[in-house]
mmCIF file of C-alpha atoms in Angstrom:
data_model
loop_
_atom_site.group_PDB
_atom_site.id
_atom_site.type_symbol
_atom_site.label_atom_id
_atom_site.label_comp_id
_atom_site.label_asym_id
_atom_site.label_seq_id
_atom_site.Cartn_x
_atom_site.Cartn_y
_atom_site.Cartn_z
ATOM 1 C CA MET A 1 18.229 -47.999 169.609
ATOM 2 C CA GLY A 2 16.095 -45.471 171.428
ATOM 3 C CA SER A 3 16.832 -41.768 171.241
ATOM 4 C CA THR A 4 18.196 -39.873 174.203
ATOM 5 C CA ASP A 5 16.242 -37.145 175.943
ATOM 6 C CA LEU A 6 18.289 -34.452 174.286
ATOM 7 C CA ASP A 7 17.527 -35.973 170.880
ATOM 8 C CA ASN A 8 13.849 -35.201 171.446
ATOM 9 C CA PRO A 9 13.110 -31.477 171.033
ATOM 10 C CA LEU A 10 9.788 -31.934 172.826
ATOM 11 C CA TRP A 11 11.577 -33.080 175.974
ATOM 12 C CA CYS A 12 13.758 -30.075 176.782
ATOM 13 C CA PRO A 13 11.747 -27.584 178.887
ATOM 14 C CA TRP A 14 10.993 -24.310 177.148
ATOM 15 C CA GLY A 15 12.432 -22.446 180.105
ATOM 16 C CA GLU A 16 15.775 -24.089 179.401
ATOM 17 C CA ARG A 17 15.505 -23.570 175.652
ATOM 18 C CA LEU A 18 14.801 -19.856 176.061
ATOM 19 C CA ARG A 19 18.097 -19.499 177.905
ATOM 20 C CA HIS A 20 19.720 -20.007 174.511
ATOM 21 C CA ILE A 21 17.914 -17.272 172.604
ATOM 22 C CA THR A 22 20.602 -14.963 171.209
ATOM 23 C CA TRP A 23 20.999 -11.541 169.639
ATOM 24 C CA GLY A 24 20.951 -13.286 166.292
ATOM 25 C CA TRP A 25 17.192 -13.741 166.598
ATOM 26 C CA TYR A 26 16.807 -10.076 165.728
ATOM 27 C CA MET A 27 17.757 -11.105 162.198
ATOM 28 C CA ILE A 28 14.084 -12.090 161.905
ATOM 29 C CA THR A 29 12.840 -8.615 162.782
ATOM 30 C CA MET A 30 15.378 -6.699 160.717
ATOM 31 C CA SER A 31 14.356 -8.842 157.729
ATOM 32 C CA THR A 32 10.636 -8.424 158.394
ATOM 33 C CA GLY A 33 11.057 -4.668 158.760
ATOM 34 C CA GLY A 34 13.063 -4.566 155.548
ATOM 35 C CA LEU A 35 10.278 -6.473 153.787
ATOM 36 C CA ALA A 36 7.720 -3.900 154.976
ATOM 37 C CA LEU A 37 9.876 -1.116 153.490
ATOM 38 C CA LEU A 38 10.217 -3.017 150.238
ATOM 39 C CA LEU A 39 6.438 -3.459 149.948
ATOM 40 C CA HIS A 40 6.022 0.286 150.406
ATOM 41 C CA ASN A 41 8.537 1.105 147.658
ATOM 42 C CA THR A 42 7.950 -1.626 145.082
ATOM 43 C CA PRO A 43 7.176 0.046 141.729
ATOM 44 C CA HIS A 44 3.918 -1.681 140.802
ATOM 45 C CA GLN A 45 1.517 -0.961 143.633
ATOM 46 C CA PHE A 46 -1.982 -2.405 143.829
ATOM 47 C CA LYS A 47 -4.981 -1.751 146.006
ATOM 48 C CA GLY A 48 -4.412 -3.166 149.457
ATOM 49 C CA LEU A 49 -0.629 -3.448 149.205
ATOM 50 C CA SER A 50 -0.190 -0.517 151.588
ATOM 51 C CA THR A 51 -2.457 -2.297 154.082
ATOM 52 C CA ILE A 52 -0.368 -5.454 153.717
ATOM 53 C CA GLY A 53 2.744 -3.371 154.405
ATOM 54 C CA VAL A 54 1.182 -1.966 157.583
ATOM 55 C CA ILE A 55 0.255 -5.496 158.710
ATOM 56 C CA VAL A 56 3.842 -6.676 158.108
ATOM 57 C CA PHE A 57 5.113 -3.668 160.085
ATOM 58 C CA ILE A 58 2.789 -4.390 163.019
ATOM 59 C CA PHE A 59 3.723 -8.078 162.854
ATOM 60 C CA ASN A 60 7.370 -7.015 163.000
ATOM 61 C CA LEU A 61 6.717 -4.955 166.128
ATOM 62 C CA ALA A 62 5.072 -7.995 167.744
ATOM 63 C CA LEU A 63 8.080 -10.148 166.823
ATOM 64 C CA PHE A 64 10.445 -7.505 168.211
ATOM 65 C CA VAL A 65 8.610 -7.424 171.553
ATOM 66 C CA THR A 66 8.485 -11.238 171.709
ATOM 67 C CA ILE A 67 12.193 -11.684 171.012
ATOM 68 C CA SER A 68 13.062 -8.905 173.465
ATOM 69 C CA ILE A 69 11.021 -10.624 176.190
ATOM 70 C CA GLY A 70 12.859 -13.864 175.429
ATOM 71 C CA LEU A 71 16.242 -12.163 175.799
ATOM 72 C CA ILE A 72 15.168 -10.426 179.013
ATOM 73 C CA TYR A 73 14.122 -13.822 180.365
ATOM 74 C CA ARG A 74 17.506 -15.290 179.452
ATOM 75 C CA PHE A 75 19.463 -12.433 181.046
ATOM 76 C CA ALA A 76 17.221 -12.440 184.141
ATOM 77 C CA CYS A 77 17.667 -16.179 184.673
ATOM 78 C CA THR A 78 21.424 -15.979 184.150
ATOM 79 C CA PRO A 79 22.621 -12.407 184.806
ATOM 80 C CA SER A 80 26.175 -13.191 183.720
ATOM 81 C CA SER A 81 24.898 -14.173 180.268
ATOM 82 C CA PHE A 82 24.317 -10.521 179.308
ATOM 83 C CA LYS A 83 27.986 -9.579 179.564
ATOM 84 C CA ARG A 84 28.961 -12.904 178.046
ATOM 85 C CA SER A 85 26.668 -12.289 175.062
ATOM 86 C CA LEU A 86 28.450 -9.006 174.323
ATOM 87 C CA THR A 87 31.920 -10.525 174.559
ATOM 88 C CA HIS A 88 31.295 -13.948 173.013
ATOM 89 C CA PRO A 89 33.381 -14.244 169.806
ATOM 90 C CA THR A 90 30.361 -15.353 167.756
ATOM 91 C CA GLU A 91 27.202 -14.073 169.448
ATOM 92 C CA SER A 92 28.566 -10.559 170.004
ATOM 93 C CA LEU A 93 28.869 -10.064 166.242
ATOM 94 C CA PHE A 94 25.082 -10.319 165.997
ATOM 95 C CA PHE A 95 24.455 -7.573 168.560
ATOM 96 C CA GLY A 96 24.166 -5.208 165.609
ATOM 97 C CA THR A 97 21.000 -6.958 164.421
ATOM 98 C CA PHE A 98 19.160 -5.397 167.381
ATOM 99 C CA TRP A 99 20.104 -1.935 166.128
ATOM 100 C CA LEU A 100 19.348 -2.845 162.523
ATOM 101 C CA THR A 101 15.866 -3.794 163.682
ATOM 102 C CA LEU A 102 15.488 -0.370 165.278
ATOM 103 C CA ALA A 103 16.585 1.192 161.973
ATOM 104 C CA THR A 104 13.787 -0.591 160.124
ATOM 105 C CA ILE A 105 11.277 0.355 162.835
ATOM 106 C CA ILE A 106 12.171 4.053 162.624
ATOM 107 C CA SER A 107 12.023 3.882 158.822
ATOM 108 C CA ASN A 108 8.638 2.178 158.849
ATOM 109 C CA ILE A 109 7.268 4.692 161.346
ATOM 110 C CA GLN A 110 8.280 7.350 158.836
ATOM 111 C CA VAL A 111 6.753 5.762 155.721
ATOM 112 C CA TYR A 112 3.620 4.268 157.279
ATOM 113 C CA GLY A 113 2.987 6.442 160.340
ATOM 114 C CA VAL A 114 3.981 10.021 159.512
ATOM 115 C CA PRO A 115 1.691 10.474 156.460
ATOM 116 C CA SER A 116 -1.381 9.566 158.526
ATOM 117 C CA SER A 117 -0.415 11.293 161.777
ATOM 118 C CA GLY A 118 0.024 14.813 163.055
ATOM 119 C CA PRO A 119 3.256 16.842 163.132
ATOM 120 C CA TRP A 120 4.034 15.409 166.564
ATOM 121 C CA LEU A 121 5.200 12.150 164.986
ATOM 122 C CA THR A 122 7.592 14.047 162.725
ATOM 123 C CA VAL A 123 9.239 15.460 165.833
ATOM 124 C CA VAL A 124 9.349 12.011 167.447
ATOM 125 C CA VAL A 125 11.014 10.520 164.378
ATOM 126 C CA ARG A 126 13.582 13.320 164.368
ATOM 127 C CA VAL A 127 14.440 12.674 168.025
ATOM 128 C CA LEU A 128 14.660 8.933 167.364
ATOM 129 C CA PHE A 129 17.002 9.576 164.450
ATOM 130 C CA TRP A 130 19.502 11.530 166.547
ATOM 131 C CA ILE A 131 19.360 9.048 169.435
ATOM 132 C CA TYR A 132 19.874 6.174 167.009
ATOM 133 C CA THR A 133 22.807 7.963 165.345
ATOM 134 C CA ALA A 134 24.589 8.625 168.642
ATOM 135 C CA LEU A 135 24.065 5.134 170.064
ATOM 136 C CA THR A 136 25.022 3.216 166.921
ATOM 137 C CA TYR A 137 28.208 5.248 166.545
ATOM 138 C CA LEU A 138 29.044 4.381 170.145
ATOM 139 C CA VAL A 139 28.314 0.713 169.442
ATOM 140 C CA ALA A 140 30.541 0.756 166.344
ATOM 141 C CA VAL A 141 33.436 2.250 168.329
ATOM 142 C CA LEU A 142 33.148 0.092 171.443
ATOM 143 C CA GLN A 143 32.421 -3.183 169.698
ATOM 144 C CA TYR A 144 35.318 -2.908 167.276
ATOM 145 C CA TRP A 145 37.539 -1.754 170.149
ATOM 146 C CA HIS A 146 36.630 -4.972 171.942
ATOM 147 C CA LEU A 147 37.134 -7.095 168.827
ATOM 148 C CA PHE A 148 40.511 -5.507 168.117
ATOM 149 C CA SER A 149 41.704 -6.007 171.700
ATOM 150 C CA GLY A 150 40.372 -9.553 172.039
ATOM 151 C CA ARG A 151 41.600 -12.831 170.674
ATOM 152 C CA THR A 152 43.598 -13.001 167.454
ATOM 153 C CA VAL A 153 41.429 -13.745 164.415
ATOM 154 C CA THR A 154 42.995 -15.674 161.566
ATOM 155 C CA LEU A 155 42.106 -14.984 157.949
ATOM 156 C CA GLN A 156 40.522 -18.424 157.695
ATOM 157 C CA SER A 157 38.109 -17.651 160.543
ATOM 158 C CA PHE A 158 37.049 -14.271 159.118
ATOM 159 C CA THR A 159 33.380 -13.986 158.106
ATOM 160 C CA THR A 160 31.063 -11.288 156.800
ATOM 161 C CA ALA A 161 29.622 -11.079 160.329
ATOM 162 C CA TRP A 162 32.541 -8.750 161.137
ATOM 163 C CA ILE A 163 30.765 -6.132 159.016
ATOM 164 C CA VAL A 164 27.634 -6.253 161.193
ATOM 165 C CA PRO A 165 28.898 -3.999 164.057
ATOM 166 C CA VAL A 166 29.281 -1.043 161.663
ATOM 167 C CA PHE A 167 26.123 -1.818 159.682
ATOM 168 C CA PRO A 168 23.730 0.003 162.075
ATOM 169 C CA VAL A 169 25.574 3.340 162.009
ATOM 170 C CA MET A 170 25.865 3.002 158.238
ATOM 171 C CA LEU A 171 22.065 2.859 157.983
ATOM 172 C CA THR A 172 21.956 6.357 159.472
ATOM 173 C CA GLY A 173 22.144 7.567 155.882
ATOM 174 C CA THR A 174 19.290 5.346 154.766
ATOM 175 C CA ILE A 175 17.095 6.564 157.632
ATOM 176 C CA ALA A 176 18.073 10.173 156.877
ATOM 177 C CA SER A 177 16.968 9.801 153.258
ATOM 178 C CA LEU A 178 13.493 8.895 154.538
ATOM 179 C CA VAL A 179 12.950 11.111 157.581
ATOM 180 C CA ALA A 180 14.474 14.335 156.204
ATOM 181 C CA GLU A 181 11.733 14.720 153.606
ATOM 182 C CA ASP A 182 9.073 15.739 156.156
ATOM 183 C CA GLN A 183 11.380 17.832 158.338
ATOM 184 C CA PRO A 184 11.649 21.626 158.065
ATOM 185 C CA PRO A 185 14.828 22.729 156.230
ATOM 186 C CA ALA A 186 16.534 23.855 159.455
ATOM 187 C CA GLN A 187 16.188 20.304 160.798
ATOM 188 C CA ALA A 188 16.494 18.394 157.524
ATOM 189 C CA ILE A 189 19.889 19.783 156.496
ATOM 190 C CA PRO A 190 21.763 18.571 159.639
ATOM 191 C CA ILE A 191 20.042 15.190 159.250
ATOM 192 C CA ILE A 192 21.236 14.872 155.645
ATOM 193 C CA VAL A 193 24.786 15.945 156.536
ATOM 194 C CA ALA A 194 24.923 13.476 159.443
ATOM 195 C CA GLY A 195 23.453 10.753 157.247
ATOM 196 C CA THR A 196 26.125 11.358 154.611
ATOM 197 C CA ALA A 197 28.918 11.331 157.198
ATOM 198 C CA PHE A 198 27.945 8.092 158.903
ATOM 199 C CA GLN A 199 26.918 6.346 155.703
ATOM 200 C CA GLY A 200 30.445 7.070 154.527
ATOM 201 C CA LEU A 201 31.940 5.796 157.778
ATOM 202 C CA GLY A 202 30.026 2.535 157.568
ATOM 203 C CA PHE A 203 30.788 1.924 153.916
ATOM 204 C CA ILE A 204 34.514 2.648 154.223
ATOM 205 C CA VAL A 205 34.866 0.332 157.226
ATOM 206 C CA ALA A 206 32.921 -2.352 155.360
ATOM 207 C CA LEU A 207 35.175 -1.808 152.340
ATOM 208 C CA LEU A 208 38.216 -2.444 154.511
ATOM 209 C CA MET A 209 36.564 -5.618 155.809
ATOM 210 C CA TYR A 210 35.949 -6.787 152.241
ATOM 211 C CA ALA A 211 39.691 -7.126 151.723
ATOM 212 C CA ASN A 212 39.884 -9.697 154.527
ATOM 213 C CA TYR A 213 36.689 -11.377 153.341
ATOM 214 C CA ILE A 214 37.950 -11.860 149.790
ATOM 215 C CA GLY A 215 41.328 -12.952 151.121
ATOM 216 C CA ARG A 216 39.564 -15.572 153.235
ATOM 217 C CA LEU A 217 37.656 -16.833 150.172
ATOM 218 C CA MET A 218 40.859 -17.014 148.125
ATOM 219 C CA THR A 219 42.828 -18.901 150.769
ATOM 220 C CA GLY A 220 40.135 -20.974 152.491
ATOM 221 C CA GLY A 221 37.317 -21.289 149.997
ATOM 222 C CA PHE A 222 33.646 -20.811 150.762
ATOM 223 C CA PRO A 223 32.274 -21.078 154.321
ATOM 224 C CA ASP A 224 30.543 -24.221 155.523
ATOM 225 C CA PRO A 225 27.108 -24.760 153.918
ATOM 226 C CA ASP A 226 25.098 -24.008 157.084
ATOM 227 C CA THR A 227 26.635 -20.507 157.398
ATOM 228 C CA ARG A 228 27.090 -19.804 153.694
ATOM 229 C CA PRO A 229 23.884 -17.678 153.472
ATOM 230 C CA GLY A 230 25.789 -15.140 155.584
ATOM 231 C CA MET A 231 27.751 -14.303 152.436
ATOM 232 C CA PHE A 232 24.780 -12.152 151.418
ATOM 233 C CA ILE A 233 25.713 -9.706 154.194
ATOM 234 C CA ALA A 234 28.348 -8.371 151.798
ATOM 235 C CA VAL A 235 25.565 -7.336 149.402
ATOM 236 C CA GLY A 236 24.212 -4.790 151.886
ATOM 237 C CA PRO A 237 26.837 -2.007 152.333
ATOM 238 C CA PRO A 238 27.182 -0.883 148.680
ATOM 239 C CA ALA A 239 23.442 -1.295 148.068
ATOM 240 C CA PHE A 240 22.329 0.693 151.108
ATOM 241 C CA THR A 241 25.006 3.322 150.443
ATOM 242 C CA GLY A 242 23.813 3.901 146.899
ATOM 243 C CA LEU A 243 20.212 3.999 148.122
ATOM 244 C CA ALA A 244 21.021 6.469 150.898
ATOM 245 C CA LEU A 245 23.095 8.867 148.800
ATOM 246 C CA SER A 246 20.530 8.993 146.018
ATOM 247 C CA GLY A 247 17.661 9.412 148.471
ATOM 248 C CA MET A 248 19.348 12.174 150.461
ATOM 249 C CA ALA A 249 20.347 14.065 147.312
ATOM 250 C CA LYS A 250 16.748 13.944 146.115
ATOM 251 C CA VAL A 251 15.496 15.401 149.400
ATOM 252 C CA ALA A 252 18.218 18.060 149.333
ATOM 253 C CA ILE A 253 16.595 19.639 146.255
ATOM 254 C CA SER A 254 13.825 21.101 148.418
ATOM 255 C CA LYS A 255 15.823 21.599 151.633
ATOM 256 C CA PHE A 256 19.230 23.018 150.723
ATOM 257 C CA PRO A 257 19.898 26.682 149.994
ATOM 258 C CA VAL A 258 20.686 27.184 146.307
ATOM 259 C CA HIS A 259 24.391 27.581 147.031
ATOM 260 C CA TYR A 260 24.926 25.577 150.211
ATOM 261 C CA VAL A 261 28.677 25.098 149.999
ATOM 262 C CA THR A 262 30.567 28.314 150.752
ATOM 263 C CA GLY A 263 32.351 29.742 147.720
ATOM 264 C CA THR A 264 30.093 28.232 145.047
ATOM 265 C CA SER A 265 27.737 30.502 143.181
ATOM 266 C CA ASN A 266 27.440 29.177 139.630
ATOM 267 C CA VAL A 267 25.498 25.918 140.066
ATOM 268 C CA PRO A 268 22.789 24.823 142.549
ATOM 269 C CA THR A 269 24.398 22.586 145.170
ATOM 270 C CA ALA A 270 21.510 20.119 145.489
ATOM 271 C CA GLU A 271 21.183 19.542 141.740
ATOM 272 C CA VAL A 272 24.874 18.716 141.473
ATOM 273 C CA LEU A 273 24.530 16.337 144.393
ATOM 274 C CA ARG A 274 21.584 14.593 142.766
ATOM 275 C CA ILE A 275 23.379 14.031 139.467
ATOM 276 C CA ILE A 276 26.518 12.753 141.175
ATOM 277 C CA SER A 277 24.563 10.548 143.590
ATOM 278 C CA VAL A 278 22.773 8.734 140.769
ATOM 279 C CA PHE A 279 26.043 7.767 139.092
ATOM 280 C CA ILE A 280 27.591 6.768 142.417
ATOM 281 C CA ALA A 281 24.518 4.631 143.109
ATOM 282 C CA VAL A 282 24.941 2.890 139.751
ATOM 283 C CA PHE A 283 28.660 2.432 140.480
ATOM 284 C CA LEU A 284 27.937 0.839 143.862
ATOM 285 C CA TRP A 285 25.022 -1.197 142.508
ATOM 286 C CA ALA A 286 27.432 -3.171 140.346
ATOM 287 C CA VAL A 287 29.583 -3.987 143.390
ATOM 288 C CA SER A 288 26.505 -5.161 145.262
ATOM 289 C CA PHE A 289 25.346 -7.216 142.284
ATOM 290 C CA TRP A 290 28.748 -8.913 142.052
ATOM 291 C CA PHE A 291 28.622 -9.987 145.698
ATOM 292 C CA PHE A 292 25.010 -11.088 145.157
ATOM 293 C CA SER A 293 25.957 -13.211 142.144
ATOM 294 C CA ILE A 294 28.872 -14.897 143.922
ATOM 295 C CA SER A 295 26.648 -15.630 146.925
ATOM 296 C CA VAL A 296 23.883 -17.124 144.787
ATOM 297 C CA LEU A 297 26.303 -19.419 142.974
ATOM 298 C CA SER A 298 27.867 -20.545 146.257
ATOM 299 C CA ILE A 299 24.416 -21.450 147.601
ATOM 300 C CA LEU A 300 23.349 -23.313 144.452
ATOM 301 C CA THR A 301 26.420 -25.545 144.677
ATOM 302 C CA CYS A 302 25.534 -26.772 148.185
ATOM 303 C CA LEU A 303 21.721 -26.785 148.252
ATOM 304 C CA HIS A 304 21.559 -30.404 149.391
ATOM 305 C CA ASP A 305 23.959 -29.741 152.269
ATOM 306 C CA LEU A 306 22.155 -26.716 153.732
ATOM 307 C CA THR A 307 20.877 -26.969 157.286
ATOM 308 C CA PHE A 308 18.989 -24.160 158.948
ATOM 309 C CA HIS A 309 20.958 -21.476 160.722
ATOM 310 C CA LEU A 310 19.909 -17.997 161.780
ATOM 311 C CA THR A 311 22.140 -16.652 159.018
ATOM 312 C CA TRP A 312 19.463 -17.877 156.587
ATOM 313 C CA TRP A 313 17.765 -14.533 157.294
ATOM 314 C CA SER A 314 20.639 -12.990 155.347
ATOM 315 C CA PHE A 315 18.704 -14.160 152.295
ATOM 316 C CA ILE A 316 16.288 -11.319 153.090
ATOM 317 C CA PHE A 317 17.685 -8.152 154.681
ATOM 318 C CA PRO A 318 20.780 -7.390 152.558
ATOM 319 C CA ASN A 319 18.856 -8.321 149.420
ATOM 320 C CA THR A 320 15.979 -5.986 150.281
ATOM 321 C CA GLY A 321 18.600 -3.236 150.316
ATOM 322 C CA PHE A 322 19.794 -4.403 146.904
ATOM 323 C CA VAL A 323 16.270 -4.328 145.465
ATOM 324 C CA LEU A 324 15.503 -0.958 147.096
ATOM 325 C CA ALA A 325 18.681 0.502 145.575
ATOM 326 C CA THR A 326 17.683 -0.898 142.183
ATOM 327 C CA ILE A 327 14.223 0.650 142.552
ATOM 328 C CA GLU A 328 15.776 4.034 143.363
ATOM 329 C CA ILE A 329 18.071 3.862 140.334
ATOM 330 C CA GLY A 330 15.146 2.889 138.141
ATOM 331 C CA LYS A 331 13.154 5.890 139.332
ATOM 332 C CA GLU A 332 16.021 8.308 138.774
ATOM 333 C CA LEU A 333 16.700 6.960 135.281
ATOM 334 C CA GLY A 334 13.004 6.670 134.403
ATOM 335 C CA SER A 335 13.426 3.038 133.344
ATOM 336 C CA ASN A 336 10.271 0.939 133.091
ATOM 337 C CA ALA A 337 12.336 -2.219 132.514
ATOM 338 C CA ILE A 338 14.091 -1.735 135.860
ATOM 339 C CA ALA A 339 10.714 -1.135 137.527
ATOM 340 C CA VAL A 340 9.294 -4.398 136.168
ATOM 341 C CA THR A 341 12.427 -6.283 137.226
ATOM 342 C CA CYS A 342 12.177 -4.861 140.738
ATOM 343 C CA SER A 343 8.525 -5.878 141.055
ATOM 344 C CA VAL A 344 9.507 -9.437 140.129
ATOM 345 C CA LEU A 345 12.378 -9.344 142.617
ATOM 346 C CA THR A 346 9.962 -8.127 145.315
ATOM 347 C CA VAL A 347 7.766 -11.171 144.747
ATOM 348 C CA LEU A 348 10.832 -13.433 144.961
ATOM 349 C CA ILE A 349 11.908 -11.790 148.228
ATOM 350 C CA VAL A 350 8.436 -12.441 149.681
ATOM 351 C CA VAL A 351 8.581 -16.100 148.610
ATOM 352 C CA VAL A 352 12.059 -16.562 150.092
ATOM 353 C CA TYR A 353 10.930 -14.830 153.293
ATOM 354 C CA LEU A 354 8.079 -17.324 153.695
ATOM 355 C CA LEU A 355 10.387 -20.287 152.991
ATOM 356 C CA VAL A 356 12.965 -19.090 155.527
ATOM 357 C CA GLY A 357 10.215 -18.454 158.085
ATOM 358 C CA ILE A 358 8.809 -21.972 157.660
ATOM 359 C CA SER A 359 12.316 -23.444 157.880
ATOM 360 C CA HIS A 360 12.938 -21.455 161.058
ATOM 361 C CA ILE A 361 9.769 -22.747 162.735
ATOM 362 C CA ARG A 362 10.626 -26.321 161.727
ATOM 363 C CA ALA A 363 14.184 -25.952 163.052
ATOM 364 C CA VAL A 364 12.868 -24.778 166.430
ATOM 365 C CA TYR A 365 10.426 -27.692 166.605
ATOM 366 C CA ARG A 366 13.110 -30.233 165.707
ATOM 367 C CA GLY A 367 15.594 -28.813 168.200
ATOM 368 C CA GLU A 368 18.070 -27.699 165.566
ATOM 369 C CA ILE A 369 18.212 -24.235 167.132
ATOM 370 C CA LEU A 370 17.147 -22.766 170.469
ATOM 371 C CA TRP A 371 18.730 -25.818 172.037
ATOM 372 C CA PRO A 372 21.705 -26.325 174.361
ATOM 373 C CA GLY A 373 24.949 -26.312 172.402
ATOM 374 C CA LYS A 374 23.397 -25.444 169.041
ATOM 375 C CA ASP A 375 23.158 -21.647 169.033
ATOM 376 C CA GLU A 376 25.549 -18.713 168.731
ATOM 377 C CA ASP A 377 26.143 -18.751 172.485
ATOM 378 C CA LYS A 378 27.806 -22.172 172.456
ATOM 379 C CA ALA A 379 31.385 -22.483 173.649
ATOM 380 C CA GLU A 380 34.007 -22.416 170.898
#
């Protein structure tokens, strides 16, 4: 029996296929940007690794522009699809990946661009930080307002994707831990305070979501195999929170007045923060590792049933946060064993990134994604 036209991915015009590109495609760029950050921070550096990191960063910018052009094409061809994409019960949850991509871009500008540029770029990064903070807070408020006032969600239909809308504003703390270092104290201190505030907001909201997530696992079991990689999203909030708090406390040593908090005069504020932040980071690392372990086991039990889905990129981004947090803890504790482990984990992340990338390209070619009725924009 011959195949139908729609069974042949080479038949459907690319113009039609591009009308089904979704916000979820930014999962590629947030993962690529996260990989560039990981290469910059991995403990065992070698000659040329920094150049590789810059190449990955530039490649990520090219991907970001390409995906953005694809989305603009989709929204231009069907103007109503823009509003629909922000209200769709599935696709709208991935709107946050656009902002997460911007978080990695700002962070990579800081680590790769600022050291080799003039003070002008430091000012640009500072402006970008405050714009990002304001917009992602607005997104977190409006998107959850829409989700709370929309259709009723049952516990069985709850997924880790509900954490994504608050993820971008949570990364304010992670960005702050990077950009504050090169800012003058008068600018760095507000950045650190804002980073702490919104990192806390994001983590607490995610923590509340975890209750529903675990309840869903207890009552309904694991998600379907094709979306099960999305379980790794739960790894991100505690990992990035530990990373951000430790990083900001370290920067505070050189930025904060000795006694920053009014009424304290016996101990240096920043040193207390640094000690506390390290133990909080270790505390949160264990939570992240638990979610990581559960996710790995759930994937291993259904390897033969996995089919590509954009959530496969969850293998990368949340886990880069986990490795980065581990690297930060290793540095603070002066542990060579942790450093070696993190270098090995970095290599594994790179390998998984390449495998997911190849699987993504193959899925596009075979019409498994970017195809009518097969993407996040499909009717439910």
